[in-house]
XYZ file of N, CA and C in Angstrom:
627
model
N -4.889 5.667 3.443
C -3.848 4.723 2.558
C -4.537 4.823 1.161
N -5.992 4.563 0.686
C -6.604 4.237 0.084
C -6.415 5.575 -0.795
N -7.010 6.785 -0.057
C -7.010 8.104 -0.519
C -5.377 8.738 -1.313
N -4.588 8.331 -0.363
C -2.981 8.950 -0.766
C -2.495 8.175 -2.278
N -2.780 6.956 -2.232
C -2.585 6.240 -3.175
C -3.397 6.575 -4.516
N -4.594 6.792 -4.120
C -5.566 7.105 -5.596
C -5.078 8.598 -6.015
N -4.707 9.265 -5.204
C -3.842 10.807 -5.398
C -2.822 10.515 -6.246
N -1.828 9.894 -5.524
C -0.564 9.803 -6.416
C -0.844 9.143 -7.446
N -1.550 8.173 -7.701
C -1.825 7.317 -9.142
C -2.702 8.205 -10.083
N -3.540 9.099 -9.474
C -4.124 10.163 -10.629
C -3.002 10.821 -11.228
N -2.317 11.607 -10.217
C -1.317 12.341 -11.112
C -0.367 11.395 -11.794
N 0.091 10.422 -11.378
C 0.757 9.505 -12.224
C 0.510 8.793 -13.733
N -0.834 8.770 -13.854
C -1.397 8.646 -15.230
C -1.995 9.808 -16.003
N -1.567 10.971 -15.600
C -2.205 11.827 -16.656
C -1.364 11.916 -17.535
N -1.687 12.504 -18.773
C -1.168 12.498 -20.149
C 0.169 13.211 -20.253
N 0.859 13.985 -19.192
C 1.783 14.715 -19.238
C 3.121 13.577 -18.832
N 2.813 12.632 -18.297
C 3.458 11.229 -17.494
C 4.380 11.136 -18.906
N 4.087 11.125 -20.095
C 4.749 10.256 -20.941
C 6.162 11.109 -21.018
N 6.390 12.009 -20.466
C 7.406 12.838 -20.304
C 8.816 11.649 -19.441
N 7.850 10.893 -18.935
C 9.137 10.071 -17.982
C 9.422 9.074 -19.139
N 9.034 8.543 -19.800
C 9.624 7.364 -20.881
C 10.042 8.139 -22.147
N 10.087 9.280 -22.126
C 10.924 9.908 -23.455
C 12.226 10.064 -23.014
N 13.166 9.644 -24.116
C 14.713 9.696 -23.665
C 15.276 10.672 -24.125
N 14.787 11.342 -25.243
C 15.657 12.382 -25.806
C 15.109 14.022 -25.089
N 16.190 14.519 -24.256
C 16.206 15.658 -23.155
C 15.151 16.781 -23.862
N 15.652 16.999 -25.368
C 14.782 18.270 -25.643
C 13.501 17.753 -26.026
N 13.139 16.791 -26.326
C 11.712 16.448 -26.458
C 10.989 16.528 -25.177
N 11.516 15.840 -24.323
C 11.056 15.968 -22.615
C 10.743 17.625 -22.512
N 11.793 18.707 -22.840
C 11.381 19.880 -22.716
C 10.388 20.317 -23.434
N 10.127 19.599 -24.534
C 8.807 20.187 -25.411
C 7.546 19.767 -24.838
N 7.657 18.398 -24.217
C 6.345 17.996 -23.846
C 5.865 18.969 -22.456
N 6.934 19.371 -21.730
C 6.862 19.844 -20.518
C 6.084 21.275 -20.528
N 6.985 22.173 -22.085
C 6.636 23.542 -22.022
C 5.113 23.633 -22.974
N 4.741 22.501 -23.503
C 3.833 22.191 -23.992
C 2.529 22.065 -23.042
N 2.608 21.781 -21.729
C 1.599 21.125 -20.999
C 1.949 21.655 -19.610
N 2.448 23.123 -19.525
C 2.865 23.553 -18.049
C 1.775 23.407 -16.768
N 0.539 23.681 -16.787
C -0.552 23.530 -16.333
C -0.909 22.092 -15.267
N -0.841 21.085 -16.529
C -0.964 19.937 -16.478
C 0.392 19.604 -15.372
N 1.710 19.717 -15.961
C 2.650 19.430 -14.951
C 2.604 19.942 -13.572
N 2.217 21.195 -13.370
C 2.091 21.598 -11.961
C 0.862 21.005 -11.319
N 0.107 20.612 -12.152
C -1.360 19.905 -11.155
C -0.750 18.406 -10.864
N 0.153 17.703 -12.055
C 0.741 16.532 -11.326
C 1.657 16.373 -10.266
N 2.478 17.305 -10.175
C 3.303 17.679 -8.751
C 2.449 17.677 -7.436
N 1.387 18.411 -7.709
C 0.580 18.637 -6.592
C 0.004 17.269 -6.456
N -0.678 16.844 -7.165
C -1.245 15.297 -6.706
C -0.201 14.475 -6.367
N 0.948 14.052 -7.028
C 1.911 13.427 -6.816
C 2.279 13.555 -4.805
N 2.621 14.857 -4.690
C 2.875 15.487 -3.198
C 1.786 14.925 -2.162
N 0.562 15.257 -2.629
C -0.522 15.025 -1.856
C -0.365 13.461 -1.751
N -0.346 12.747 -2.412
C -0.403 11.355 -2.292
C 0.781 10.834 -1.474
N 1.970 11.246 -1.577
C 3.094 10.905 -0.610
C 2.835 11.008 0.528
N 1.990 12.606 1.011
C 1.812 12.566 2.222
C 0.694 11.975 2.881
N -0.291 11.846 2.205
C -1.135 11.193 2.821
C -1.257 9.686 3.283
N -0.481 9.076 2.247
C -0.136 7.659 2.413
C 0.494 7.110 4.051
N 1.228 7.641 4.439
C 1.868 7.650 5.594
C 1.004 7.945 6.899
N 0.296 8.878 6.624
C -1.099 9.288 7.714
C -1.621 8.174 7.740
N -2.173 7.636 6.526
C -2.933 6.359 6.912
C -2.624 5.207 7.383
N -1.321 4.815 7.239
C -0.820 3.844 7.910
C -0.232 4.333 9.482
N -0.075 5.204 9.688
C -0.216 5.969 11.550
C -1.494 5.400 12.053
N -2.772 5.716 11.162
C -4.034 5.608 11.625
C -4.201 4.101 11.829
N -3.708 3.333 10.926
C -3.850 1.621 11.004
C -2.916 1.356 12.714
N -1.716 1.930 12.517
C -1.054 1.590 13.647
C -1.617 1.833 15.061
N -2.386 3.139 14.901
C -3.177 3.569 16.244
C -4.221 2.600 16.289
N -4.697 1.753 15.551
C -5.960 1.014 15.859
C -5.684 -0.339 15.726
N -4.614 -0.724 15.986
C -3.586 -1.966 15.988
C -4.472 -2.959 16.765
N -5.029 -2.635 17.999
C -5.345 -3.397 18.825
C -6.670 -3.988 18.828
N -7.614 -3.351 18.054
C -9.288 -3.120 17.854
C -9.252 -4.956 17.292
N -10.213 -5.926 17.776
C -10.498 -6.990 16.936
C -9.753 -7.787 17.209
N -8.713 -7.574 18.846
C -7.515 -8.562 18.770
C -7.960 -10.093 19.019
N -7.055 -11.006 18.618
C -7.523 -12.505 19.152
C -5.917 -13.338 19.343
N -5.082 -12.274 19.559
C -3.737 -13.041 19.846
C -3.042 -12.569 21.090
N -1.976 -12.902 21.666
C -0.998 -12.428 22.689
C -0.511 -11.531 22.608
N -0.235 -10.773 23.993
C 0.306 -9.386 24.067
C 1.398 -9.065 23.301
N 2.483 -10.088 23.236
C 3.783 -10.316 22.321
C 3.594 -10.091 20.954
N 2.608 -10.860 20.638
C 2.365 -10.705 19.012
C 1.530 -9.553 18.638
N 0.637 -8.971 19.561
C 0.360 -7.653 19.374
C 0.873 -6.255 19.156
N 2.129 -6.447 20.180
C 2.927 -5.425 20.460
C 3.934 -5.541 18.855
N 4.429 -6.574 18.491
C 5.321 -6.620 17.387
C 4.698 -6.053 16.246
N 3.291 -6.311 16.003
C 2.707 -5.992 14.837
C 2.650 -4.294 14.762
N 1.967 -4.087 15.880
C 1.779 -2.654 16.261
C 3.446 -2.068 16.064
N 4.469 -2.290 16.488
C 5.635 -1.823 16.385
C 6.025 -2.001 14.908
N 5.835 -2.985 14.143
C 6.079 -3.105 12.500
C 5.643 -2.236 12.050
N 4.111 -1.583 12.197
C 3.232 -0.653 11.388
C 3.719 0.511 12.013
N 4.046 1.100 13.196
C 4.372 1.999 13.689
C 6.032 2.350 12.715
N 6.916 1.339 12.414
C 8.002 1.658 11.918
C 7.762 1.855 10.152
N 6.854 1.315 9.848
C 6.153 1.409 8.257
C 5.793 2.696 8.253
N 5.076 3.359 9.098
C 4.386 4.642 9.208
C 5.787 5.447 9.351
N 6.791 5.631 10.356
C 7.739 6.258 10.288
C 8.713 6.098 8.997
N 9.079 5.150 8.433
C 9.835 5.011 7.055
C 9.250 5.848 5.843
N 7.963 5.767 5.880
C 6.918 6.248 4.659
C 7.098 7.699 4.757
N 6.902 8.190 6.215
C 6.879 9.558 6.438
C 8.161 10.127 6.019
N 9.337 9.475 6.230
C 10.460 9.558 6.126
C 10.562 10.042 4.645
N 10.191 8.850 3.730
C 10.108 9.295 2.109
C 9.318 10.488 1.588
N 8.248 10.574 2.421
C 7.405 11.843 1.903
C 8.088 13.080 2.432
N 8.966 13.223 3.587
C 9.952 14.314 3.444
C 10.720 14.748 2.571
N 11.032 13.491 2.251
C 12.172 13.859 1.434
C 11.738 14.180 -0.341
N 10.768 13.318 -0.814
C 10.087 13.795 -2.024
C 9.730 14.845 -2.518
N 9.350 15.660 -1.328
C 8.689 17.208 -2.157
C 9.779 17.967 -2.172
N 10.980 17.747 -1.974
C 12.379 18.653 -2.591
C 12.476 18.008 -4.147
N 12.037 16.939 -4.166
C 12.361 16.593 -5.713
C 11.169 17.341 -6.467
N 10.145 17.028 -5.781
C 8.727 17.470 -6.391
C 8.879 19.327 -6.711
N 9.254 19.858 -5.418
C 9.478 21.552 -5.610
C 10.181 21.919 -6.806
N 11.213 20.949 -6.929
C 12.481 21.536 -8.091
C 11.761 21.106 -9.295
N 10.800 20.029 -9.641
C 9.700 19.767 -11.084
C 8.844 20.894 -10.927
N 8.392 21.405 -9.977
C 7.208 22.618 -9.908
C 7.776 24.078 -10.289
N 8.908 24.227 -9.782
C 9.672 25.826 -10.174
C 10.649 25.741 -11.406
N 11.287 24.375 -11.586
C 12.145 24.582 -12.946
C 11.709 23.185 -14.077
N 10.881 23.383 -14.253
C 10.798 21.905 -15.351
C 11.892 21.997 -16.659
N 12.435 22.998 -16.869
C 13.159 22.907 -17.795
C 14.741 22.045 -17.159
N 14.660 22.201 -16.007
C 16.102 21.838 -15.231
C 16.061 20.144 -15.051
N 14.482 19.946 -15.009
C 14.035 18.414 -15.000
C 14.143 17.772 -16.233
N 13.706 18.271 -17.455
C 13.745 17.897 -18.442
C 15.279 17.806 -18.896
N 16.117 18.389 -18.586
C 17.373 18.581 -19.214
C 18.391 17.717 -18.369
N 17.540 17.232 -17.256
C 18.624 16.618 -16.385
C 19.574 16.936 -15.361
N 19.206 18.539 -15.012
C 20.071 19.483 -14.301
C 19.873 19.222 -12.646
N 18.908 18.520 -12.411
C 18.435 18.628 -10.983
C 19.181 17.366 -10.294
N 19.755 17.451 -9.142
C 20.007 16.303 -8.561
C 18.803 14.922 -8.191
N 19.786 13.992 -8.004
C 18.632 12.787 -8.148
C 18.409 11.900 -6.941
N 19.334 12.633 -5.782
C 19.361 11.868 -4.443
C 18.053 12.307 -3.894
N 17.225 13.152 -3.986
C 15.756 13.101 -3.242
C 14.868 11.832 -3.826
N 14.846 11.849 -5.055
C 14.303 10.753 -5.648
C 14.684 9.275 -5.039
N 15.752 9.142 -5.074
C 16.359 8.030 -4.772
C 16.404 7.786 -3.043
N 16.584 8.594 -2.421
C 16.446 8.459 -1.336
C 14.979 8.344 -0.688
N 14.161 8.766 -1.257
C 12.557 8.479 -1.062
C 12.277 7.265 -1.829
N 12.554 6.601 -2.762
C 12.345 5.483 -3.292
C 12.654 4.328 -2.216
N 13.929 4.399 -1.868
C 14.704 3.543 -1.049
C 13.930 3.314 0.419
N 13.664 4.445 0.910
C 12.948 4.289 2.203
C 11.740 4.115 2.447
N 10.976 4.014 1.116
C 9.784 4.170 1.101
C 9.112 2.749 0.938
N 10.231 1.857 0.013
C 10.398 0.356 -0.069
C 10.700 -0.193 1.495
N 11.616 0.224 2.428
C 11.762 -0.020 3.374
C 10.636 -0.205 4.314
N 9.820 1.176 4.260
C 8.647 1.310 5.012
C 7.684 0.383 4.402
N 7.397 -0.425 3.213
C 6.376 -0.940 2.512
C 6.779 -2.167 3.152
N 7.983 -2.871 3.254
C 8.349 -4.101 3.806
C 8.061 -4.194 5.254
N 8.285 -3.210 6.177
C 7.851 -3.011 7.002
C 6.160 -3.337 7.367
N 5.429 -2.405 6.742
C 3.920 -2.790 6.580
C 3.583 -3.990 6.389
N 4.403 -4.620 5.273
C 4.056 -5.832 5.084
C 4.189 -7.205 6.156
N 5.490 -6.869 6.799
C 5.337 -7.672 8.085
C 4.502 -7.502 9.134
N 4.187 -5.987 9.141
C 2.867 -5.783 10.500
C 1.747 -6.509 10.144
N 1.044 -6.444 8.671
C 0.066 -7.151 8.199
C 0.050 -8.572 8.339
N 1.066 -9.036 8.091
C 1.451 -10.364 8.271
C 0.735 -11.068 9.745
N 1.388 -10.260 10.711
C 1.717 -10.264 12.262
C -0.027 -10.159 12.425
N -0.560 -9.145 11.835
C -2.077 -8.753 12.223
C -2.963 -10.005 11.894
N -2.471 -10.808 10.647
C -3.270 -11.726 10.610
C -3.321 -13.215 11.419
N -2.148 -13.064 12.134
C -2.092 -13.972 12.947
C -3.026 -13.569 14.438
N -3.040 -12.368 14.474
C -3.656 -11.898 15.973
C -5.172 -11.407 15.701
N -5.834 -10.939 14.486
C -6.997 -10.825 14.290
C -7.864 -11.925 13.161
N -8.867 -12.413 14.000
C -9.608 -13.228 13.207
C -10.169 -12.816 11.785
N -10.042 -13.698 11.167
C -10.306 -13.543 9.561
C -9.618 -12.398 8.865
N -8.395 -11.904 9.239
C -7.629 -10.812 8.719
C -6.982 -11.439 7.483
N -6.949 -11.262 6.190
C -6.354 -12.206 5.150
C -4.753 -11.941 5.267
N -4.158 -12.773 4.848
C -2.642 -13.073 4.703
C -2.204 -12.204 3.690
N -2.791 -12.038 2.530
C -2.268 -11.716 1.105
C -1.672 -10.295 1.200
N -2.282 -9.305 2.012
C -1.724 -8.056 1.973
C -0.439 -7.880 2.230
N -0.471 -8.777 3.405
C 0.954 -8.548 4.061
C 2.142 -9.270 3.150
N 1.923 -10.219 2.362
C 2.729 -11.057 1.355
C 2.451 -10.148 0.187
N 1.734 -9.148 -0.177
C 1.946 -8.402 -1.472
C 2.886 -7.184 -1.283
N 2.598 -6.761 0.241
C 3.935 -5.971 0.636
C 5.229 -6.225 0.576
N 5.345 -7.264 1.276
C 6.742 -7.906 1.363
C 7.291 -8.280 0.278
N 6.399 -9.080 -0.825
C 7.168 -9.728 -1.870
C 7.037 -8.013 -2.890
N 6.373 -7.113 -2.921
C 6.481 -6.016 -3.978
C 7.609 -5.345 -3.251
N 7.980 -5.137 -2.089
C 9.054 -4.534 -1.656
C 10.575 -4.789 -2.101
N 10.379 -6.307 -1.888
C 11.663 -7.146 -2.293
C 11.878 -7.135 -3.932
N 10.903 -7.409 -4.656
C 10.860 -7.113 -6.159
C 11.106 -5.838 -6.406
N 10.648 -4.506 -5.919
C 11.030 -3.266 -6.338
C 12.260 -2.891 -5.992
N 12.952 -3.597 -4.956
C 14.183 -3.122 -4.648
C 15.138 -3.778 -5.342
N 15.146 -5.217 -5.973
C 15.864 -5.880 -7.109
C 15.844 -5.083 -8.303
N 14.693 -4.643 -8.849
C 14.342 -3.928 -10.218
C 15.331 -2.375 -9.912
N 15.318 -1.632 -8.771
C 15.966 -0.327 -8.463
C 17.299 -0.789 -8.479
N 18.152 -1.902 -7.841
C 18.862 -2.046 -7.548
C 19.960 -2.640 -8.874
N 19.174 -3.295 -9.749
C 19.675 -3.396 -11.143
C 19.516 -2.521 -12.186
N 18.706 -2.063 -12.149
C 18.684 -1.008 -13.344
C 18.618 0.453 -13.147
N 18.668 1.116 -11.746
C 18.607 2.173 -11.432
C 17.575 2.949 -11.287
N 16.391 2.695 -11.521
C 15.128 3.132 -11.688
C 13.813 2.316 -11.424
N 13.008 2.956 -10.858
C 11.641 2.019 -10.485
C 10.705 3.396 -10.567
N 9.723 3.025 -11.216
C 8.435 4.204 -11.384
C 7.634 4.225 -9.864
N 7.786 5.175 -9.281
C 6.969 5.260 -8.119
C 5.897 4.653 -8.082
N 4.937 4.789 -9.007
C 3.822 4.280 -9.156
C 3.444 3.091 -8.609
N 4.360 2.148 -8.948
C 4.155 0.807 -8.334
C 3.987 0.807 -6.926
N 4.637 1.350 -5.979
C 4.701 1.388 -4.646
C 3.034 1.682 -4.703
N 2.403 2.611 -5.383
C 1.024 3.242 -4.906
C -0.026 2.171 -5.369
N 0.275 1.399 -6.303
C -0.462 0.411 -7.061
C -0.827 -0.854 -5.831
N 0.239 -0.984 -5.059
C 0.428 -2.055 -3.960
C -0.392 -1.432 -2.781
N -0.068 -0.413 -2.593
C -0.595 0.345 -1.274
C -2.331 0.755 -1.709
N -2.584 1.134 -2.631
C -3.956 1.163 -3.220
C -4.677 -0.251 -3.037
N -4.234 -1.570 -3.316
C -4.673 -2.594 -3.295
C -4.672 -2.931 -1.706
N -3.861 -2.562 -0.988
C -3.865 -2.830 0.540
C -4.908 -2.229 1.193
N -4.998 -0.695 0.808
C -5.789 0.182 1.484
C -7.031 -0.271 1.444
N -7.645 -0.735 -0.209
C -9.012 -1.458 -0.328
C -9.383 -2.583 0.450
N -8.500 -3.604 0.564
C -8.760 -4.835 1.494
C -8.881 -4.075 2.747
N -7.992 -3.405 3.229
C -8.289 -2.846 4.939
C -9.718 -2.386 5.178
N -10.250 -1.612 3.860
C -11.614 -0.639 3.999
C -12.622 -1.868 3.907
N -12.332 -2.878 3.011
C -13.431 -3.984 2.833
C -13.345 -5.065 4.073
N -12.141 -4.715 4.963
C -12.352 -5.782 6.267
C -13.011 -4.843 7.011
N -12.307 -3.537 7.237
C -13.147 -2.805 8.289
C -14.787 -2.974 8.061
N -15.583 -2.903 6.667
C -16.552 -3.337 6.847
C -17.585 -4.675 7.133
N -16.573 -5.257 7.179
C -17.158 -6.519 7.677
C -16.544 -7.008 9.271
N -15.993 -6.006 9.671
C -15.645 -5.822 11.198
C -16.908 -6.377 11.951
N -16.595 -7.351 13.349
C -17.542 -7.860 13.910
C -17.833 -6.622 14.863
N -19.139 -6.606 15.500
C -19.860 -5.704 16.399
C -18.548 -5.493 17.550
N -18.773 -4.175 18.166
C -17.836 -4.092 19.199
C -17.753 -5.023 20.283
N -16.922 -5.185 21.151
C -16.663 -6.105 21.895
C -16.525 -7.702 21.678
N -16.740 -8.058 20.278
C -16.654 -9.353 19.533
C -15.449 -9.488 18.954
N -14.348 -10.181 19.471
C -13.057 -10.570 19.281
C -12.808 -11.701 18.353
N -13.974 -12.231 18.097
C -13.692 -13.265 17.075
C -13.576 -14.688 17.776
N -13.489 -14.664 19.043
C -13.174 -15.799 20.087
C -14.383 -16.181 20.782
N -14.881 -17.620 21.146
C -15.917 -17.814 21.947
C -15.723 -17.241 23.256
N -17.037 -17.323 23.810
C -17.300 -16.320 25.284
C -17.073 -17.464 26.067
N -16.251 -16.983 27.269
C -15.752 -17.783 28.697
C -16.675 -18.445 29.207
N -16.345 -19.539 29.368
C -17.141 -20.492 30.006
C -17.338 -20.159 31.567
N -18.951 -20.013 31.991
C -19.242 -19.521 33.089
C -19.226 -20.550 34.459
């Protein structure tokens, strides 16, 4: 998760990204024609981040029962939500490369608004659904894993709801918003992993003999 988010954000913050806030189409084209290598490098970084993020969530779902402290039903619910998050994010990752490939091969079409918008909107909406599912999974994990923080779950749920509102009302949302949330989430999980108790210790007192 951390690597995927970092890759996407590295691309998103490249200088050529000023093309996204430029309103004049001809000026957009000038920016892209002046920075062809940077533009192509950016699309590669964005694509890599989009693909790696759901893989990280899938790994999280696969390790769901480690360090468990809750009941079977609670663990199962959390794991299924994490799996749903991975599937939805992967669905978005399957759509966005269509948009990125068009940007890579036809920067002029992107600048002049000749490329279809459905791949981008499909990617963002599906990714927000995956983000919400991941948030629910992380909240469930905080109930079944001793010492697991609740804020990553609320951050994902709140972020998904807020971003969906922005997208619905304005028709636009910078995808980097999603990856900022997931970078913070990934860092929290890495730090939590570093503090994980020794194998076999679930955080519960030993049974009475």
